[in-house]
mmCIF file of C-alpha atoms in Angstrom:
data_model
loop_
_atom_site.group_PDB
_atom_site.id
_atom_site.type_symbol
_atom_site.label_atom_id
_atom_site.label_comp_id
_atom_site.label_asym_id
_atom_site.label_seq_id
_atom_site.Cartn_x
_atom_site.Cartn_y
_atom_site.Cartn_z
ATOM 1 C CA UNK A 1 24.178 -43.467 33.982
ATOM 2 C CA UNK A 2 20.377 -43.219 34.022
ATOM 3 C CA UNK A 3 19.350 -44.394 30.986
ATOM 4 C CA UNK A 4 20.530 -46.611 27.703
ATOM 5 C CA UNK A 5 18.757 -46.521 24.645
ATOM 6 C CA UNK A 6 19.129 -49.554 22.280
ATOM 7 C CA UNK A 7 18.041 -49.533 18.736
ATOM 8 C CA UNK A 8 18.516 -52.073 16.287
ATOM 9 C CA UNK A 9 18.188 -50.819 12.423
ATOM 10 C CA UNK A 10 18.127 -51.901 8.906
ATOM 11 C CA UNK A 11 18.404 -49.380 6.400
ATOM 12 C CA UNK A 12 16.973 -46.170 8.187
ATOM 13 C CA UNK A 13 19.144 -43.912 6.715
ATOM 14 C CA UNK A 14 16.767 -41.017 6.672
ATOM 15 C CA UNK A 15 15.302 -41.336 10.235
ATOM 16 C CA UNK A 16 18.413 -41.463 12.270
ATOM 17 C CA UNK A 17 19.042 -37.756 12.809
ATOM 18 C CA UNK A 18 15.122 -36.811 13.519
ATOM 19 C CA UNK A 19 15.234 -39.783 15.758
ATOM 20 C CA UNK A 20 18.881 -38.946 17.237
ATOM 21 C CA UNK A 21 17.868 -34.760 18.250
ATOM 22 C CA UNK A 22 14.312 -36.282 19.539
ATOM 23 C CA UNK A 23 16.008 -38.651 22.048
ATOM 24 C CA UNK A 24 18.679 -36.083 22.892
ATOM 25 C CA UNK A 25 15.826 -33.296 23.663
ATOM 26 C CA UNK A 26 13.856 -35.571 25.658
ATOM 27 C CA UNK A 27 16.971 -36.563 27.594
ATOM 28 C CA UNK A 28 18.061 -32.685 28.075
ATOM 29 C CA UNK A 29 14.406 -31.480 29.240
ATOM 30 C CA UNK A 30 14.198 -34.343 32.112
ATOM 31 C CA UNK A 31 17.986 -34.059 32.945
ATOM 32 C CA UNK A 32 18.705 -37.698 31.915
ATOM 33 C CA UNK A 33 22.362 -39.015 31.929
ATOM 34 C CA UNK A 34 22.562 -41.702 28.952
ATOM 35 C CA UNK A 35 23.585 -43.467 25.878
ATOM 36 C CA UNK A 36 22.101 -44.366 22.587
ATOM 37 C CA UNK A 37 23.618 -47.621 21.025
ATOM 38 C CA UNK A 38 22.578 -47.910 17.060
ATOM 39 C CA UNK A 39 23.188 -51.769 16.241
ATOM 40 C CA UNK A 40 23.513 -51.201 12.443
ATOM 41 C CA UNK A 41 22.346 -54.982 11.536
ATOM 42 C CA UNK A 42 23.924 -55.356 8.105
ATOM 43 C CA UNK A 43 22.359 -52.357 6.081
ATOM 44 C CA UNK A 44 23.057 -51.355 2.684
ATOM 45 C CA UNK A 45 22.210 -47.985 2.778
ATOM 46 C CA UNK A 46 24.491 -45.432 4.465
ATOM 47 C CA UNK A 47 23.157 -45.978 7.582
ATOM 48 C CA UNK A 48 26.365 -46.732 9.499
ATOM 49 C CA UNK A 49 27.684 -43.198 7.840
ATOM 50 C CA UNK A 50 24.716 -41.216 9.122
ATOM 51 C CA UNK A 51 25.721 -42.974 12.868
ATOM 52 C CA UNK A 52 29.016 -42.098 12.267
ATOM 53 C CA UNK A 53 28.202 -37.995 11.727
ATOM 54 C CA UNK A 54 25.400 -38.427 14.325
ATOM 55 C CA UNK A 55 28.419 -39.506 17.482
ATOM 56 C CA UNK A 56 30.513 -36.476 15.958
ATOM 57 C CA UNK A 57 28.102 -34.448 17.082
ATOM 58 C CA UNK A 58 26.818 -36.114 20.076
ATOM 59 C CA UNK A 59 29.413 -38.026 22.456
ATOM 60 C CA UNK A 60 26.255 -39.916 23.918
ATOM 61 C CA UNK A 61 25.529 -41.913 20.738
ATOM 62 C CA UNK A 62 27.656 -45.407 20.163
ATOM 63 C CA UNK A 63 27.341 -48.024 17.524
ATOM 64 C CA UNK A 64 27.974 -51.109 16.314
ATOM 65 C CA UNK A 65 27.798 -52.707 12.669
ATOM 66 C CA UNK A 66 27.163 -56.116 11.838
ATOM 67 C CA UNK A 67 29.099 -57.461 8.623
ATOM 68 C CA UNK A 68 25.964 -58.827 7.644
ATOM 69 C CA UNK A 69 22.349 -59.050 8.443
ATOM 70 C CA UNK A 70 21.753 -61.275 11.762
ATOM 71 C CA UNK A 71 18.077 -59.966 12.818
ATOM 72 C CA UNK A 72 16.959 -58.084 15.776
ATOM 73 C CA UNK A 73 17.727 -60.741 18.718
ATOM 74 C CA UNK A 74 21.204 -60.754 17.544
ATOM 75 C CA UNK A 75 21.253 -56.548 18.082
ATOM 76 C CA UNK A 76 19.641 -56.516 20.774
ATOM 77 C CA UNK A 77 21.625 -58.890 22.823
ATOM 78 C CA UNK A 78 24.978 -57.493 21.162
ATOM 79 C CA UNK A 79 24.034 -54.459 22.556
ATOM 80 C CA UNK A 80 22.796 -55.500 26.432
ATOM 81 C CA UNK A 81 26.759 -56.756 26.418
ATOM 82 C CA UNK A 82 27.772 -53.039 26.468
ATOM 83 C CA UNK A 83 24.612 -50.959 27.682
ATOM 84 C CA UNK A 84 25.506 -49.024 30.962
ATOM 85 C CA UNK A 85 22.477 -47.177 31.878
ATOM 86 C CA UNK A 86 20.663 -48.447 35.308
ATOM 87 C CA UNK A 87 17.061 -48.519 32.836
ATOM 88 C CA UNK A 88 17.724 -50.037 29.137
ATOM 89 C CA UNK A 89 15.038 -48.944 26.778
ATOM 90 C CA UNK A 90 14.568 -50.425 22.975
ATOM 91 C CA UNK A 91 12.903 -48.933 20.045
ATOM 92 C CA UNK A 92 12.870 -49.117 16.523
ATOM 93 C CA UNK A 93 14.630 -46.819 14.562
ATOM 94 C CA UNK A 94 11.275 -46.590 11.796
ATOM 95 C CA UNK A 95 10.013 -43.615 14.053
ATOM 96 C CA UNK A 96 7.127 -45.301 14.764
ATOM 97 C CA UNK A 97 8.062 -45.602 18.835
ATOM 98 C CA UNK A 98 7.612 -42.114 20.382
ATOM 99 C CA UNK A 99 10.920 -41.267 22.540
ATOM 100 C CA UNK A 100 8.496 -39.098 24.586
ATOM 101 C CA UNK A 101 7.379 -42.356 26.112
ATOM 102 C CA UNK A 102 10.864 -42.589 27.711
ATOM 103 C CA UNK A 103 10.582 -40.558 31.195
ATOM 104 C CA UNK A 104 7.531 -42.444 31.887
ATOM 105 C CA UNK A 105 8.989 -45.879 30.945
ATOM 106 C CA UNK A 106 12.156 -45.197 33.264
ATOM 107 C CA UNK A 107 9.731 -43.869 35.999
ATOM 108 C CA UNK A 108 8.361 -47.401 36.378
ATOM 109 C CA UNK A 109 11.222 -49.319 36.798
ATOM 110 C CA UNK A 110 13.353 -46.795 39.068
ATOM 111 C CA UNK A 111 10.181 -45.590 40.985
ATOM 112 C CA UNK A 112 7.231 -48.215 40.886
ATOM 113 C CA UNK A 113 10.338 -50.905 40.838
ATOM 114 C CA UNK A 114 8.976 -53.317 37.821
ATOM 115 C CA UNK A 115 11.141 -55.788 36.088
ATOM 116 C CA UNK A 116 10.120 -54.680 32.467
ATOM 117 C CA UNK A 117 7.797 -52.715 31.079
ATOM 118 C CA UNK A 118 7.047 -53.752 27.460
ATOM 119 C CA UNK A 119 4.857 -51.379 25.644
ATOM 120 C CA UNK A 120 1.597 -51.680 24.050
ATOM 121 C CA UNK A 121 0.489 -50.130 20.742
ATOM 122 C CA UNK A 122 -3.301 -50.057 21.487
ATOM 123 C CA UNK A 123 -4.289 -48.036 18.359
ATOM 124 C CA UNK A 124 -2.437 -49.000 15.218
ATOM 125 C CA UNK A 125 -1.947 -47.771 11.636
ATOM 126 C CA UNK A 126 -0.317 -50.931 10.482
ATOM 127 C CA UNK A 127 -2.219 -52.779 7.513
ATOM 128 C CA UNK A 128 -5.102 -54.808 9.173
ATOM 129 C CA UNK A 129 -5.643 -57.951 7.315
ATOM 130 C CA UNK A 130 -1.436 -58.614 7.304
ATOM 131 C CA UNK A 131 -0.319 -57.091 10.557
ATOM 132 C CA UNK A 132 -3.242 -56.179 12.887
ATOM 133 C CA UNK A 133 -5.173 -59.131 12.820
ATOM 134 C CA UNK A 134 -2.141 -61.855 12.557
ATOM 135 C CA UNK A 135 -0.632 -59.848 15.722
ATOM 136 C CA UNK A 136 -3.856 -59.798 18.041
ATOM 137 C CA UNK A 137 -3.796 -63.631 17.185
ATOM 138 C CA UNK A 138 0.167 -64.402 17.979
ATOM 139 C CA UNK A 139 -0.458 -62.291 21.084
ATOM 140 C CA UNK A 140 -3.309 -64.430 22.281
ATOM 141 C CA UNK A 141 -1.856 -67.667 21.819
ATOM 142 C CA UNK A 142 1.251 -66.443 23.488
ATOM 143 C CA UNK A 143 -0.718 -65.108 26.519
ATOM 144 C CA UNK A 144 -1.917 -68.276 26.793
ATOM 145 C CA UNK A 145 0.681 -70.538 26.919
ATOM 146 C CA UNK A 146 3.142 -68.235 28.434
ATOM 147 C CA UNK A 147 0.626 -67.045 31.528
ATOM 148 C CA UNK A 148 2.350 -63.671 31.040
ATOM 149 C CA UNK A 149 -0.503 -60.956 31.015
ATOM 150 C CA UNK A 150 0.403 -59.055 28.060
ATOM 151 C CA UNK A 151 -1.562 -57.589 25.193
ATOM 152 C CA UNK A 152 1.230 -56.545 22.828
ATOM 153 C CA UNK A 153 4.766 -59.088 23.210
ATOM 154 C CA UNK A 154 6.639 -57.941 20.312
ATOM 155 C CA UNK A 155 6.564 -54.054 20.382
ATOM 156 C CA UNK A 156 9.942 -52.617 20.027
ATOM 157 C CA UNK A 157 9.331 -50.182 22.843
ATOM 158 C CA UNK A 158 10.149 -51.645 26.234
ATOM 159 C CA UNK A 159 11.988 -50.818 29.223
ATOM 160 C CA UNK A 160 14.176 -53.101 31.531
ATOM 161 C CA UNK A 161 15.736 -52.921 34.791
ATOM 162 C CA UNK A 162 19.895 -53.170 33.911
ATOM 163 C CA UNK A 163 19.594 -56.504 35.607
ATOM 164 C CA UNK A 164 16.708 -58.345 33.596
ATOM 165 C CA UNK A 165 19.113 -57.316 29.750
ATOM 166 C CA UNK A 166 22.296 -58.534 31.582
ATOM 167 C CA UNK A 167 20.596 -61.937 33.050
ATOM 168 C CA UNK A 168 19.336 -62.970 29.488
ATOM 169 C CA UNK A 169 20.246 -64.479 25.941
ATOM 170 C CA UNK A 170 18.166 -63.400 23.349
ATOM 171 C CA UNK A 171 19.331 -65.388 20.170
ATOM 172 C CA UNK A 172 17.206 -66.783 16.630
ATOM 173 C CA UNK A 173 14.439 -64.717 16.717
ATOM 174 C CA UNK A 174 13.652 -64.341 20.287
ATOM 175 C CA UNK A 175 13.474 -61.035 20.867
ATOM 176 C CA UNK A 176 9.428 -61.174 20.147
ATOM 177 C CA UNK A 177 9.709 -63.326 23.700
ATOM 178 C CA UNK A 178 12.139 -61.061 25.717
ATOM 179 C CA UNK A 179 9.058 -61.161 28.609
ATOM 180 C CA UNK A 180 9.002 -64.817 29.049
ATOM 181 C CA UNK A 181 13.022 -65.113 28.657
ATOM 182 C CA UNK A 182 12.933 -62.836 31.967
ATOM 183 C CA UNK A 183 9.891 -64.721 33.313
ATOM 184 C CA UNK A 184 11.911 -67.935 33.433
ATOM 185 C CA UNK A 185 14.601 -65.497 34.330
ATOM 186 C CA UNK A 186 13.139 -65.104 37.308
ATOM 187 C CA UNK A 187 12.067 -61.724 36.951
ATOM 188 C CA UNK A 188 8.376 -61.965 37.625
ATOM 189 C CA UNK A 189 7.586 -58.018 38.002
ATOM 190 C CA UNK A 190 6.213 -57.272 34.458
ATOM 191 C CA UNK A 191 4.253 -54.256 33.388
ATOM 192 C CA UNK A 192 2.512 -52.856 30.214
ATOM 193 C CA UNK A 193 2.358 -49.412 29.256
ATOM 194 C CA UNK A 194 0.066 -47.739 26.246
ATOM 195 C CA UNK A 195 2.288 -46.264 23.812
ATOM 196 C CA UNK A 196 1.598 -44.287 20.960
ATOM 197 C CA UNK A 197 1.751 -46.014 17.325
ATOM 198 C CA UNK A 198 2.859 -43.110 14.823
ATOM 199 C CA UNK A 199 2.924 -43.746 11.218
ATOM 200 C CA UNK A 200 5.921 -44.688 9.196
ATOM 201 C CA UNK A 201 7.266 -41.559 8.133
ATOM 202 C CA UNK A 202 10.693 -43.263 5.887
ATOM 203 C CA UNK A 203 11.146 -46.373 4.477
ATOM 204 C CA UNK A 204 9.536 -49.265 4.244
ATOM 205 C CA UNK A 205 8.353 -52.194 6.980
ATOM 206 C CA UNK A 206 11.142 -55.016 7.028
ATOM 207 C CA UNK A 207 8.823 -57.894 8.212
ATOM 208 C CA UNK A 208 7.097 -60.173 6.267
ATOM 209 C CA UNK A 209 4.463 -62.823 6.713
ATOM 210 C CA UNK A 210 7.092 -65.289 7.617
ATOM 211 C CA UNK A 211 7.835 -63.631 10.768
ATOM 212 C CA UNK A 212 4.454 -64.463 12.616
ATOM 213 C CA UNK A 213 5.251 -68.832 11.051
ATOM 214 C CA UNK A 214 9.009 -68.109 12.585
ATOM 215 C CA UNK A 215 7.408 -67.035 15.685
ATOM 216 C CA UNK A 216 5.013 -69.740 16.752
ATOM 217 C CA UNK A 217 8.064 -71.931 16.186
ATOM 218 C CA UNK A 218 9.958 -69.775 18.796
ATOM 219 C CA UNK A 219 7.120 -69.964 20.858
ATOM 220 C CA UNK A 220 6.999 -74.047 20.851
ATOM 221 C CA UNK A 221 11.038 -74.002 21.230
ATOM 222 C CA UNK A 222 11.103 -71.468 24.107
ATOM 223 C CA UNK A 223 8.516 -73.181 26.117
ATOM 224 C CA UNK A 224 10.576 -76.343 25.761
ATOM 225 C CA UNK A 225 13.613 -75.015 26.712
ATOM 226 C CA UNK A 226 12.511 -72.671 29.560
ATOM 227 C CA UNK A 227 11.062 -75.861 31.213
ATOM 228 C CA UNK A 228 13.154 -78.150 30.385
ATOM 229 C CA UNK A 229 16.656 -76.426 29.334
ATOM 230 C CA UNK A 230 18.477 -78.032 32.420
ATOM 231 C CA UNK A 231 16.745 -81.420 32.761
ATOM 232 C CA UNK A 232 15.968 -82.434 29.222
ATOM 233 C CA UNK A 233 15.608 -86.216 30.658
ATOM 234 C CA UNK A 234 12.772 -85.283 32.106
ATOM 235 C CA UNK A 235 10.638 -84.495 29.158
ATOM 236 C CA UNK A 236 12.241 -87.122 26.851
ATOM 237 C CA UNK A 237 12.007 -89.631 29.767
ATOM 238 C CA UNK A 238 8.802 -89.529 30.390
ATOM 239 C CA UNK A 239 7.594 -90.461 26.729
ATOM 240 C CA UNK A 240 10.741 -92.987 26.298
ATOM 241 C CA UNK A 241 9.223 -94.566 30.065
ATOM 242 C CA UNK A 242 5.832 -94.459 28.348
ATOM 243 C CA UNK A 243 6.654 -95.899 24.618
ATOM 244 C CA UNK A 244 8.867 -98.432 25.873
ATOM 245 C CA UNK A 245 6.322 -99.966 28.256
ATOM 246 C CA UNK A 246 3.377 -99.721 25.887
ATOM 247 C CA UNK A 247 5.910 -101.742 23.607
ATOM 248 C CA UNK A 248 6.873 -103.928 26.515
ATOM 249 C CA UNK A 249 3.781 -104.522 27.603
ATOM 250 C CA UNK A 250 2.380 -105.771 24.499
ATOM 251 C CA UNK A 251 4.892 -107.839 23.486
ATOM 252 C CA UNK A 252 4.635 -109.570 26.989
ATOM 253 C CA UNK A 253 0.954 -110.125 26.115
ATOM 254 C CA UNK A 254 1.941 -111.822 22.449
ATOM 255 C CA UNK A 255 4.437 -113.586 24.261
ATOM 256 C CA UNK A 256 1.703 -114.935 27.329
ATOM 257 C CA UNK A 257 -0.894 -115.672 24.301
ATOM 258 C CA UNK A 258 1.644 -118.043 22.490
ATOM 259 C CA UNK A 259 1.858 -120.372 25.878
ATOM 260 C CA UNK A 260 -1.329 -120.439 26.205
ATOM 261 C CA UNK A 261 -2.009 -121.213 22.656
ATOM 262 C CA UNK A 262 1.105 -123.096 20.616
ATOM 263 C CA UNK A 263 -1.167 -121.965 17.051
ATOM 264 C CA UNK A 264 -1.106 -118.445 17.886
ATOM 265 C CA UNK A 265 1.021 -116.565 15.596
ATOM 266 C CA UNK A 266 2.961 -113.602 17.008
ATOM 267 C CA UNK A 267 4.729 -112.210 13.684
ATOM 268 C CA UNK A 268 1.761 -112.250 11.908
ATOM 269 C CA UNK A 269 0.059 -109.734 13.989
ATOM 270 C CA UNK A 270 -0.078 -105.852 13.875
ATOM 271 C CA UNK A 271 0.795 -105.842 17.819
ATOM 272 C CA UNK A 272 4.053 -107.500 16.921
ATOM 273 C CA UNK A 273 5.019 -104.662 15.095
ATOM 274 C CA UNK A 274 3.183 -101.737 17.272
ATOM 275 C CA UNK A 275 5.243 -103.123 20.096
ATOM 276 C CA UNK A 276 8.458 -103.255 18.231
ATOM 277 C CA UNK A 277 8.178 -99.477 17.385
ATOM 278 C CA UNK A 278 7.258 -98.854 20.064
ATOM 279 C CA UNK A 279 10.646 -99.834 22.291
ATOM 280 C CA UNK A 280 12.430 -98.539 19.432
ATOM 281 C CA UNK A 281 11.156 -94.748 19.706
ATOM 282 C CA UNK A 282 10.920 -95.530 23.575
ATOM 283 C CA UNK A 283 14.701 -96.423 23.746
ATOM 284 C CA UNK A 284 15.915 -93.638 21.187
ATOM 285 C CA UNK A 285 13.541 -91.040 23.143
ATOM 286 C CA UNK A 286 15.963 -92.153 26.262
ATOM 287 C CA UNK A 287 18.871 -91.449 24.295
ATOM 288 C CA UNK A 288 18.090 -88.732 23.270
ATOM 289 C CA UNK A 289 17.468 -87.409 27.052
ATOM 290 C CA UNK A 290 20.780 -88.891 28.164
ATOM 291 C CA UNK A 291 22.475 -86.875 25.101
ATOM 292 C CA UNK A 292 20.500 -83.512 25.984
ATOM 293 C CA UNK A 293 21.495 -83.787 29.471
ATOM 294 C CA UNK A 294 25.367 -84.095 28.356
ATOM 295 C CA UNK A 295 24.788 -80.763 25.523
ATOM 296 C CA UNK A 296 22.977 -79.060 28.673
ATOM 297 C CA UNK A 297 26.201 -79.466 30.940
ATOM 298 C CA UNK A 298 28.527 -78.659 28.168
ATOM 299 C CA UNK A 299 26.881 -75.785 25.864
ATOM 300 C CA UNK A 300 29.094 -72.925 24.849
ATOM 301 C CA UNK A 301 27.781 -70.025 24.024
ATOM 302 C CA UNK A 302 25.284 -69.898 21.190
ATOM 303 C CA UNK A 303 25.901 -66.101 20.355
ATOM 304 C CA UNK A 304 28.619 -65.175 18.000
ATOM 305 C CA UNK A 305 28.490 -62.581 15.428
ATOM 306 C CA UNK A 306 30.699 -60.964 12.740
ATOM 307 C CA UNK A 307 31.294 -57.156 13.826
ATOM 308 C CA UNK A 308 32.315 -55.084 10.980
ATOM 309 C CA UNK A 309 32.845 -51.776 13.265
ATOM 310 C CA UNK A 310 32.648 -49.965 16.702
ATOM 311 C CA UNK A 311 32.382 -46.173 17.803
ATOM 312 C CA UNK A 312 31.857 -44.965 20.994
ATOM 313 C CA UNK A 313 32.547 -48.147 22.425
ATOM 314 C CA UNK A 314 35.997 -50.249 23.888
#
């Protein structure tokens, strides 16, 4: 199978079918094999109904419903499980991602051999002051610490080679870093593509101010963990190693001062204490290494969701 087209949706009741024919007739014109997997994540609306008709008129289109709402990482990475296309493309389901951007998305991973291709919505009609600006500014900081060259991280339109969605874990709210997940990955061949940005035609937008808070978060938490995931000791080593002899080493010079001088008072000092808390957050910053190395051996999986219903799929 060429291609598999993964969208994740909340109440979109009223795009589905314009979406559904638009992917179909740009799949038909460029003689595409493929497969459109709906992740329903908990709507309210009739949205899983609308899938339901969609597949009885299209074999191609599959689905899955959460029993309740999870968020995007949770769809997407529900549906890499079962995607078999050789090129896995994501969009929203708002409309807003053009499916005429899909031949030349596939073309760069099964021609010009890239990793991922993540889109980039150069001219916007979201609202300035609470999406625009907020976005150019999550994007910069994330360029920055994550070295990957990328104007535009969290646009829903992106293509992967089958081997980048089947190598990763997208989980929380993650999905906004699906590029560095596959940089740490080991998939190093990542591209950017100028998509067009259409207007929302249905609906309303689902994400709220909190989303850009949430993701600096994920963006401290999945630097830690892509560097130090399997050898947690070594970041919580180094700053036990470096409390605990800032600690030691002061209370070796209170001790030193009290030979020399029987009248000097150790207790009634502020070093006394500074180098008591300090061994104390220098031995619990050990332990706390010694305990992430023994989670890092033994994690199970951290992905496990309540599916209400299938179609299409085993």
């Amino acid at each position: 199978m060429d291609i598999s087209v993964v969208i994740p949706l909340l109440n979109e009741e009223e795009s589905l079918p314009e979406l559904a024919m638009w992917i179909d007739r740009v799949m038909q014109e460029n003689h595409f094999s493929y497969e459109i997997v709906f992740v329903d994540d908990g709507s309210t609306d009739d949205s899983w109904r609308v899938i339901g008709d969609l597949r009885e008129k299209n074999p191609y289109i599959k689905g899955i419903k959460f029993q309740r709402n999870y968020g995007k990482s949770a769809a997407l990475n529900e549906a890499f499980r079962v995607t078999q296309g050789n090129v896995i493309i994501t969009m929203d389901a708002d409309l807003q991602d053009s499916p005429d951007e899909i031949p030349e998305l596939y073309r760069m991973i099964a021609e010009d051999r890239y990793d991922l291709v993540s889109g980039w919505k150069k001219v916007r009609y979201d609202n300035t002051l609470t999406k625009n600006i907020p976005s150019k500014f999550f994007n910069a900081v994330t360029r920055k610490v994550s070295k990957i060259n990328l104007n535009d991280f969290n646009c829903g339109l992106k293509s992967y080679n089958k081997k980048v969605v089947k190598s990763i874990e997208v989980y929380g709210e993650m999905h906004r870093y699906i590029p560095v997940l596959a940089r740490w990955a080991g998939f190093k061949k990542i591209g950017e593509k100028v998509v067009e940005h259409r207007k929302r035609k249905y609906g309303v937008s689902k994400f709220g101010w909190d989303r850009f808070i949430n993701g600096f978060l994920d963006l401290l938490s999945i630097t830690f963990v892509g560097k130090f995931s399997k050898r947690p000791m070594h970041f919580f080593g180094i700053w036990g190693m470096l409390f605990f002899m800032i600690g030691f080493f002061s209370a070796l010079y209170l001790v030193v001062a009290k030979i020399v001088s029987p009248d000097f008072s150790i207790s009634n000092r502020p070093g006394f204490y500074i180098s008591l808390t300090a061994v104390v957050i220098g031995v619990q910053l050990f332990m706390a290494g010694f305990i992430g190395e023994l989670i890092s051996r033994n994690a199970p999986g951290r992905n496990s969701y309540l599916i209400e219903a299938k179609t299409g799929l085993d």
